[in-house]
Amino acid sequence: MLFACLTLFGMYLGQEFVDIQFCGIIFKHRGGSSWLLLAFTMWRYSFVTMMTGSWVKLVLYRGSDALSVAFNLVAMVFVLDIDNMAYSYLPPSARATVQNFGTMQIAPEELAMLMRTKWIFMLCVPALAPLA
């Protein structure tokens, strides 16, 4: 059960990191304000580390029985999905602005890098979590 939950958590965390890297690609090609770049950098380097560490702490200190692990997974997935939920409540004009800014062609090597990132997270989170 723990391995299955860690794999699912790795998949969600990998998707979140792909979203973060996609924002980085947009900033690299289009530029952006320095405040947005600072927020992006903080999100990229602190959030993923914090989420992985939180998962390990929850398992260690809250229990590793199946029910605790499943409920902790639900809580962590909720935290990972909260930005998508917040985006869905933006006014249509704000979403249109975001979609116009975020629409671009991605080079094949950048797309391949994004796909590799998902797989790396899905495989490494369950494999490396016991070492943390």
mmCIF file with all atom_site columns, N, CA, C and O in Angstrom, residues 82-114:
data_model
loop_
_atom_site.group_PDB
_atom_site.id
_atom_site.type_symbol
_atom_site.label_atom_id
_atom_site.label_alt_id
_atom_site.label_comp_id
_atom_site.label_asym_id
_atom_site.label_entity_id
_atom_site.label_seq_id
_atom_site.pdbx_PDB_ins_code
_atom_site.Cartn_x
_atom_site.Cartn_y
_atom_site.Cartn_z
_atom_site.occupancy
_atom_site.B_iso_or_equiv
_atom_site.pdbx_formal_charge
_atom_site.auth_seq_id
_atom_site.auth_comp_id
_atom_site.auth_asym_id
_atom_site.auth_atom_id
_atom_site.pdbx_PDB_model_num
ATOM 1   N N  . ILE A 1 82  ? -4.464  22.400 -5.478  1.00 0.00 ? 82  ILE A N  1
ATOM 2   C CA . ILE A 1 82  ? -5.128  23.633 -5.073  1.00 0.00 ? 82  ILE A CA 1
ATOM 3   C C  . ILE A 1 82  ? -4.902  24.763 -6.078  1.00 0.00 ? 82  ILE A C  1
ATOM 4   O O  . ILE A 1 82  ? -5.780  25.591 -6.294  1.00 0.00 ? 82  ILE A O  1
ATOM 5   N N  . ASP A 1 83  ? -3.752  24.809 -6.750  1.00 0.00 ? 83  ASP A N  1
ATOM 6   C CA . ASP A 1 83  ? -3.519  25.860 -7.744  1.00 0.00 ? 83  ASP A CA 1
ATOM 7   C C  . ASP A 1 83  ? -4.426  25.671 -8.959  1.00 0.00 ? 83  ASP A C  1
ATOM 8   O O  . ASP A 1 83  ? -4.907  26.645 -9.534  1.00 0.00 ? 83  ASP A O  1
ATOM 9   N N  . ASN A 1 84  ? -4.676  24.424 -9.343  1.00 0.00 ? 84  ASN A N  1
ATOM 10  C CA . ASN A 1 84  ? -5.594  24.181 -10.457 1.00 0.00 ? 84  ASN A CA 1
ATOM 11  C C  . ASN A 1 84  ? -7.023  24.570 -10.093 1.00 0.00 ? 84  ASN A C  1
ATOM 12  O O  . ASN A 1 84  ? -7.767  25.086 -10.928 1.00 0.00 ? 84  ASN A O  1
ATOM 13  N N  . MET A 1 85  ? -7.407  24.317 -8.846  1.00 0.00 ? 85  MET A N  1
ATOM 14  C CA . MET A 1 85  ? -8.744  24.729 -8.403  1.00 0.00 ? 85  MET A CA 1
ATOM 15  C C  . MET A 1 85  ? -8.861  26.247 -8.375  1.00 0.00 ? 85  MET A C  1
ATOM 16  O O  . MET A 1 85  ? -9.878  26.802 -8.791  1.00 0.00 ? 85  MET A O  1
ATOM 17  N N  . ALA A 1 86  ? -7.828  26.921 -7.886  1.00 0.00 ? 86  ALA A N  1
ATOM 18  C CA . ALA A 1 86  ? -7.858  28.383 -7.847  1.00 0.00 ? 86  ALA A CA 1
ATOM 19  C C  . ALA A 1 86  ? -7.944  28.962 -9.255  1.00 0.00 ? 86  ALA A C  1
ATOM 20  O O  . ALA A 1 86  ? -8.664  29.941 -9.490  1.00 0.00 ? 86  ALA A O  1
ATOM 21  N N  . TYR A 1 87  ? -7.246  28.356 -10.209 1.00 0.00 ? 87  TYR A N  1
ATOM 22  C CA . TYR A 1 87  ? -7.296  28.817 -11.600 1.00 0.00 ? 87  TYR A CA 1
ATOM 23  C C  . TYR A 1 87  ? -8.716  28.696 -12.162 1.00 0.00 ? 87  TYR A C  1
ATOM 24  O O  . TYR A 1 87  ? -9.174  29.555 -12.909 1.00 0.00 ? 87  TYR A O  1
ATOM 25  N N  . SER A 1 88  ? -9.426  27.647 -11.794 1.00 0.00 ? 88  SER A N  1
ATOM 26  C CA . SER A 1 88  ? -10.778 27.454 -12.337 1.00 0.00 ? 88  SER A CA 1
ATOM 27  C C  . SER A 1 88  ? -11.750 28.514 -11.826 1.00 0.00 ? 88  SER A C  1
ATOM 28  O O  . SER A 1 88  ? -12.796 28.726 -12.439 1.00 0.00 ? 88  SER A O  1
ATOM 29  N N  . TYR A 1 89  ? -11.429 29.195 -10.718 1.00 0.00 ? 89  TYR A N  1
ATOM 30  C CA . TYR A 1 89  ? -12.308 30.233 -10.184 1.00 0.00 ? 89  TYR A CA 1
ATOM 31  C C  . TYR A 1 89  ? -11.916 31.634 -10.634 1.00 0.00 ? 89  TYR A C  1
ATOM 32  O O  . TYR A 1 89  ? -12.530 32.603 -10.208 1.00 0.00 ? 89  TYR A O  1
ATOM 33  N N  . LEU A 1 90  ? -10.892 31.757 -11.468 1.00 0.00 ? 90  LEU A N  1
ATOM 34  C CA . LEU A 1 90  ? -10.547 33.077 -12.007 1.00 0.00 ? 90  LEU A CA 1
ATOM 35  C C  . LEU A 1 90  ? -11.660 33.565 -12.922 1.00 0.00 ? 90  LEU A C  1
ATOM 36  O O  . LEU A 1 90  ? -12.342 32.771 -13.576 1.00 0.00 ? 90  LEU A O  1
ATOM 37  N N  . PRO A 1 91  ? -11.845 34.877 -13.013 1.00 0.00 ? 91  PRO A N  1
ATOM 38  C CA . PRO A 1 91  ? -12.819 35.403 -13.976 1.00 0.00 ? 91  PRO A CA 1
ATOM 39  C C  . PRO A 1 91  ? -12.400 35.041 -15.404 1.00 0.00 ? 91  PRO A C  1
ATOM 40  O O  . PRO A 1 91  ? -11.202 34.869 -15.675 1.00 0.00 ? 91  PRO A O  1
ATOM 41  N N  . PRO A 1 92  ? -13.354 34.913 -16.311 1.00 0.00 ? 92  PRO A N  1
ATOM 42  C CA . PRO A 1 92  ? -13.010 34.531 -17.688 1.00 0.00 ? 92  PRO A CA 1
ATOM 43  C C  . PRO A 1 92  ? -11.997 35.457 -18.352 1.00 0.00 ? 92  PRO A C  1
ATOM 44  O O  . PRO A 1 92  ? -11.151 35.002 -19.117 1.00 0.00 ? 92  PRO A O  1
ATOM 45  N N  . SER A 1 93  ? -12.032 36.744 -18.046 1.00 0.00 ? 93  SER A N  1
ATOM 46  C CA . SER A 1 93  ? -11.067 37.662 -18.663 1.00 0.00 ? 93  SER A CA 1
ATOM 47  C C  . SER A 1 93  ? -9.650  37.372 -18.176 1.00 0.00 ? 93  SER A C  1
ATOM 48  O O  . SER A 1 93  ? -8.697  37.418 -18.955 1.00 0.00 ? 93  SER A O  1
ATOM 49  N N  . ALA A 1 94  ? -9.502  37.051 -16.903 1.00 0.00 ? 94  ALA A N  1
ATOM 50  C CA . ALA A 1 94  ? -8.175  36.728 -16.375 1.00 0.00 ? 94  ALA A CA 1
ATOM 51  C C  . ALA A 1 94  ? -7.673  35.403 -16.948 1.00 0.00 ? 94  ALA A C  1
ATOM 52  O O  . ALA A 1 94  ? -6.494  35.273 -17.279 1.00 0.00 ? 94  ALA A O  1
ATOM 53  N N  . ARG A 1 95  ? -8.565  34.423 -17.097 1.00 0.00 ? 95  ARG A N  1
ATOM 54  C CA . ARG A 1 95  ? -8.148  33.147 -17.693 1.00 0.00 ? 95  ARG A CA 1
ATOM 55  C C  . ARG A 1 95  ? -7.750  33.334 -19.148 1.00 0.00 ? 95  ARG A C  1
ATOM 56  O O  . ARG A 1 95  ? -6.802  32.706 -19.622 1.00 0.00 ? 95  ARG A O  1
ATOM 57  N N  . ALA A 1 96  ? -8.449  34.199 -19.870 1.00 0.00 ? 96  ALA A N  1
ATOM 58  C CA . ALA A 1 96  ? -8.097  34.459 -21.271 1.00 0.00 ? 96  ALA A CA 1
ATOM 59  C C  . ALA A 1 96  ? -6.708  35.093 -21.362 1.00 0.00 ? 96  ALA A C  1
ATOM 60  O O  . ALA A 1 96  ? -5.922  34.741 -22.245 1.00 0.00 ? 96  ALA A O  1
ATOM 61  N N  . THR A 1 97  ? -6.400  36.001 -20.455 1.00 0.00 ? 97  THR A N  1
ATOM 62  C CA . THR A 1 97  ? -5.077  36.624 -20.434 1.00 0.00 ? 97  THR A CA 1
ATOM 63  C C  . THR A 1 97  ? -3.999  35.583 -20.157 1.00 0.00 ? 97  THR A C  1
ATOM 64  O O  . THR A 1 97  ? -2.957  35.555 -20.822 1.00 0.00 ? 97  THR A O  1
ATOM 65  N N  . VAL A 1 98  ? -4.248  34.719 -19.192 1.00 0.00 ? 98  VAL A N  1
ATOM 66  C CA . VAL A 1 98  ? -3.278  33.671 -18.863 1.00 0.00 ? 98  VAL A CA 1
ATOM 67  C C  . VAL A 1 98  ? -3.102  32.722 -20.042 1.00 0.00 ? 98  VAL A C  1
ATOM 68  O O  . VAL A 1 98  ? -1.980  32.325 -20.381 1.00 0.00 ? 98  VAL A O  1
ATOM 69  N N  . GLN A 1 99  ? -4.185  32.353 -20.688 1.00 0.00 ? 99  GLN A N  1
ATOM 70  C CA . GLN A 1 99  ? -4.097  31.431 -21.821 1.00 0.00 ? 99  GLN A CA 1
ATOM 71  C C  . GLN A 1 99  ? -3.385  32.065 -23.002 1.00 0.00 ? 99  GLN A C  1
ATOM 72  O O  . GLN A 1 99  ? -2.629  31.390 -23.700 1.00 0.00 ? 99  GLN A O  1
ATOM 73  N N  . ASN A 1 100 ? -3.587  33.352 -23.232 1.00 0.00 ? 100 ASN A N  1
ATOM 74  C CA . ASN A 1 100 ? -2.877  34.027 -24.325 1.00 0.00 ? 100 ASN A CA 1
ATOM 75  C C  . ASN A 1 100 ? -1.390  34.119 -24.029 1.00 0.00 ? 100 ASN A C  1
ATOM 76  O O  . ASN A 1 100 ? -0.565  33.959 -24.926 1.00 0.00 ? 100 ASN A O  1
ATOM 77  N N  . PHE A 1 101 ? -1.026  34.385 -22.775 1.00 0.00 ? 101 PHE A N  1
ATOM 78  C CA . PHE A 1 101 ? 0.383   34.482 -22.417 1.00 0.00 ? 101 PHE A CA 1
ATOM 79  C C  . PHE A 1 101 ? 1.040   33.104 -22.425 1.00 0.00 ? 101 PHE A C  1
ATOM 80  O O  . PHE A 1 101 ? 2.189   32.959 -22.805 1.00 0.00 ? 101 PHE A O  1
ATOM 81  N N  . GLY A 1 102 ? 0.309   32.078 -22.020 1.00 0.00 ? 102 GLY A N  1
ATOM 82  C CA . GLY A 1 102 ? 0.895   30.750 -21.868 1.00 0.00 ? 102 GLY A CA 1
ATOM 83  C C  . GLY A 1 102 ? 0.846   29.872 -23.094 1.00 0.00 ? 102 GLY A C  1
ATOM 84  O O  . GLY A 1 102 ? 1.335   28.748 -23.068 1.00 0.00 ? 102 GLY A O  1
ATOM 85  N N  . THR A 1 103 ? 0.263   30.339 -24.186 1.00 0.00 ? 103 THR A N  1
ATOM 86  C CA . THR A 1 103 ? 0.177   29.522 -25.391 1.00 0.00 ? 103 THR A CA 1
ATOM 87  C C  . THR A 1 103 ? 1.408   29.754 -26.250 1.00 0.00 ? 103 THR A C  1
ATOM 88  O O  . THR A 1 103 ? 1.727   30.888 -26.593 1.00 0.00 ? 103 THR A O  1
ATOM 89  N N  . MET A 1 104 ? 2.100   28.673 -26.555 1.00 0.00 ? 104 MET A N  1
ATOM 90  C CA . MET A 1 104 ? 3.283   28.782 -27.401 1.00 0.00 ? 104 MET A CA 1
ATOM 91  C C  . MET A 1 104 ? 3.648   27.410 -27.941 1.00 0.00 ? 104 MET A C  1
ATOM 92  O O  . MET A 1 104 ? 3.170   26.388 -27.447 1.00 0.00 ? 104 MET A O  1
ATOM 93  N N  . GLN A 1 105 ? 4.483   27.391 -28.934 1.00 0.00 ? 105 GLN A N  1
ATOM 94  C CA . GLN A 1 105 ? 4.990   26.145 -29.492 1.00 0.00 ? 105 GLN A CA 1
ATOM 95  C C  . GLN A 1 105 ? 6.196   25.698 -28.673 1.00 0.00 ? 105 GLN A C  1
ATOM 96  O O  . GLN A 1 105 ? 7.071   26.504 -28.367 1.00 0.00 ? 105 GLN A O  1
ATOM 97  N N  . ILE A 1 106 ? 6.211   24.426 -28.327 1.00 0.00 ? 106 ILE A N  1
ATOM 98  C CA . ILE A 1 106 ? 7.323   23.882 -27.550 1.00 0.00 ? 106 ILE A CA 1
ATOM 99  C C  . ILE A 1 106 ? 8.198   23.064 -28.486 1.00 0.00 ? 106 ILE A C  1
ATOM 100 O O  . ILE A 1 106 ? 7.700   22.273 -29.285 1.00 0.00 ? 106 ILE A O  1
ATOM 101 N N  . ALA A 1 107 ? 9.500   23.256 -28.364 1.00 0.00 ? 107 ALA A N  1
ATOM 102 C CA . ALA A 1 107 ? 10.447  22.494 -29.178 1.00 0.00 ? 107 ALA A CA 1
ATOM 103 C C  . ALA A 1 107 ? 10.377  21.022 -28.787 1.00 0.00 ? 107 ALA A C  1
ATOM 104 O O  . ALA A 1 107 ? 10.087  20.690 -27.633 1.00 0.00 ? 107 ALA A O  1
ATOM 105 N N  . PRO A 1 108 ? 10.633  20.119 -29.735 1.00 0.00 ? 108 PRO A N  1
ATOM 106 C CA . PRO A 1 108 ? 10.551  18.679 -29.425 1.00 0.00 ? 108 PRO A CA 1
ATOM 107 C C  . PRO A 1 108 ? 11.479  18.248 -28.293 1.00 0.00 ? 108 PRO A C  1
ATOM 108 O O  . PRO A 1 108 ? 11.114  17.396 -27.485 1.00 0.00 ? 108 PRO A O  1
ATOM 109 N N  . GLU A 1 109 ? 12.675  18.846 -28.197 1.00 0.00 ? 109 GLU A N  1
ATOM 110 C CA . GLU A 1 109 ? 13.571  18.455 -27.110 1.00 0.00 ? 109 GLU A CA 1
ATOM 111 C C  . GLU A 1 109 ? 13.065  18.929 -25.753 1.00 0.00 ? 109 GLU A C  1
ATOM 112 O O  . GLU A 1 109 ? 13.253  18.256 -24.745 1.00 0.00 ? 109 GLU A O  1
ATOM 113 N N  . GLU A 1 110 ? 12.379  20.087 -25.718 1.00 0.00 ? 110 GLU A N  1
ATOM 114 C CA . GLU A 1 110 ? 11.790  20.544 -24.463 1.00 0.00 ? 110 GLU A CA 1
ATOM 115 C C  . GLU A 1 110 ? 10.605  19.660 -24.062 1.00 0.00 ? 110 GLU A C  1
ATOM 116 O O  . GLU A 1 110 ? 10.418  19.349 -22.885 1.00 0.00 ? 110 GLU A O  1
ATOM 117 N N  . LEU A 1 111 ? 9.824   19.235 -25.056 1.00 0.00 ? 111 LEU A N  1
ATOM 118 C CA . LEU A 1 111 ? 8.705   18.335 -24.774 1.00 0.00 ? 111 LEU A CA 1
ATOM 119 C C  . LEU A 1 111 ? 9.204   16.983 -24.270 1.00 0.00 ? 111 LEU A C  1
ATOM 120 O O  . LEU A 1 111 ? 8.648   16.416 -23.319 1.00 0.00 ? 111 LEU A O  1
ATOM 121 N N  . ALA A 1 112 ? 10.281  16.489 -24.852 1.00 0.00 ? 112 ALA A N  1
ATOM 122 C CA . ALA A 1 112 ? 10.863  15.225 -24.391 1.00 0.00 ? 112 ALA A CA 1
ATOM 123 C C  . ALA A 1 112 ? 11.389  15.369 -22.963 1.00 0.00 ? 112 ALA A C  1
ATOM 124 O O  . ALA A 1 112 ? 11.243  14.450 -22.142 1.00 0.00 ? 112 ALA A O  1
ATOM 125 N N  . MET A 1 113 ? 11.970  16.526 -22.634 1.00 0.00 ? 113 MET A N  1
ATOM 126 C CA . MET A 1 113 ? 12.454  16.761 -21.282 1.00 0.00 ? 113 MET A CA 1
ATOM 127 C C  . MET A 1 113 ? 11.298  16.774 -20.281 1.00 0.00 ? 113 MET A C  1
ATOM 128 O O  . MET A 1 113 ? 11.408  16.214 -19.188 1.00 0.00 ? 113 MET A O  1
ATOM 129 N N  . LEU A 1 114 ? 10.177  17.373 -20.656 1.00 0.00 ? 114 LEU A N  1
ATOM 130 C CA . LEU A 1 114 ? 9.010   17.394 -19.775 1.00 0.00 ? 114 LEU A CA 1
ATOM 131 C C  . LEU A 1 114 ? 8.470   15.978 -19.538 1.00 0.00 ? 114 LEU A C  1
ATOM 132 O O  . LEU A 1 114 ? 8.091   15.629 -18.420 1.00 0.00 ? 114 LEU A O  1
#
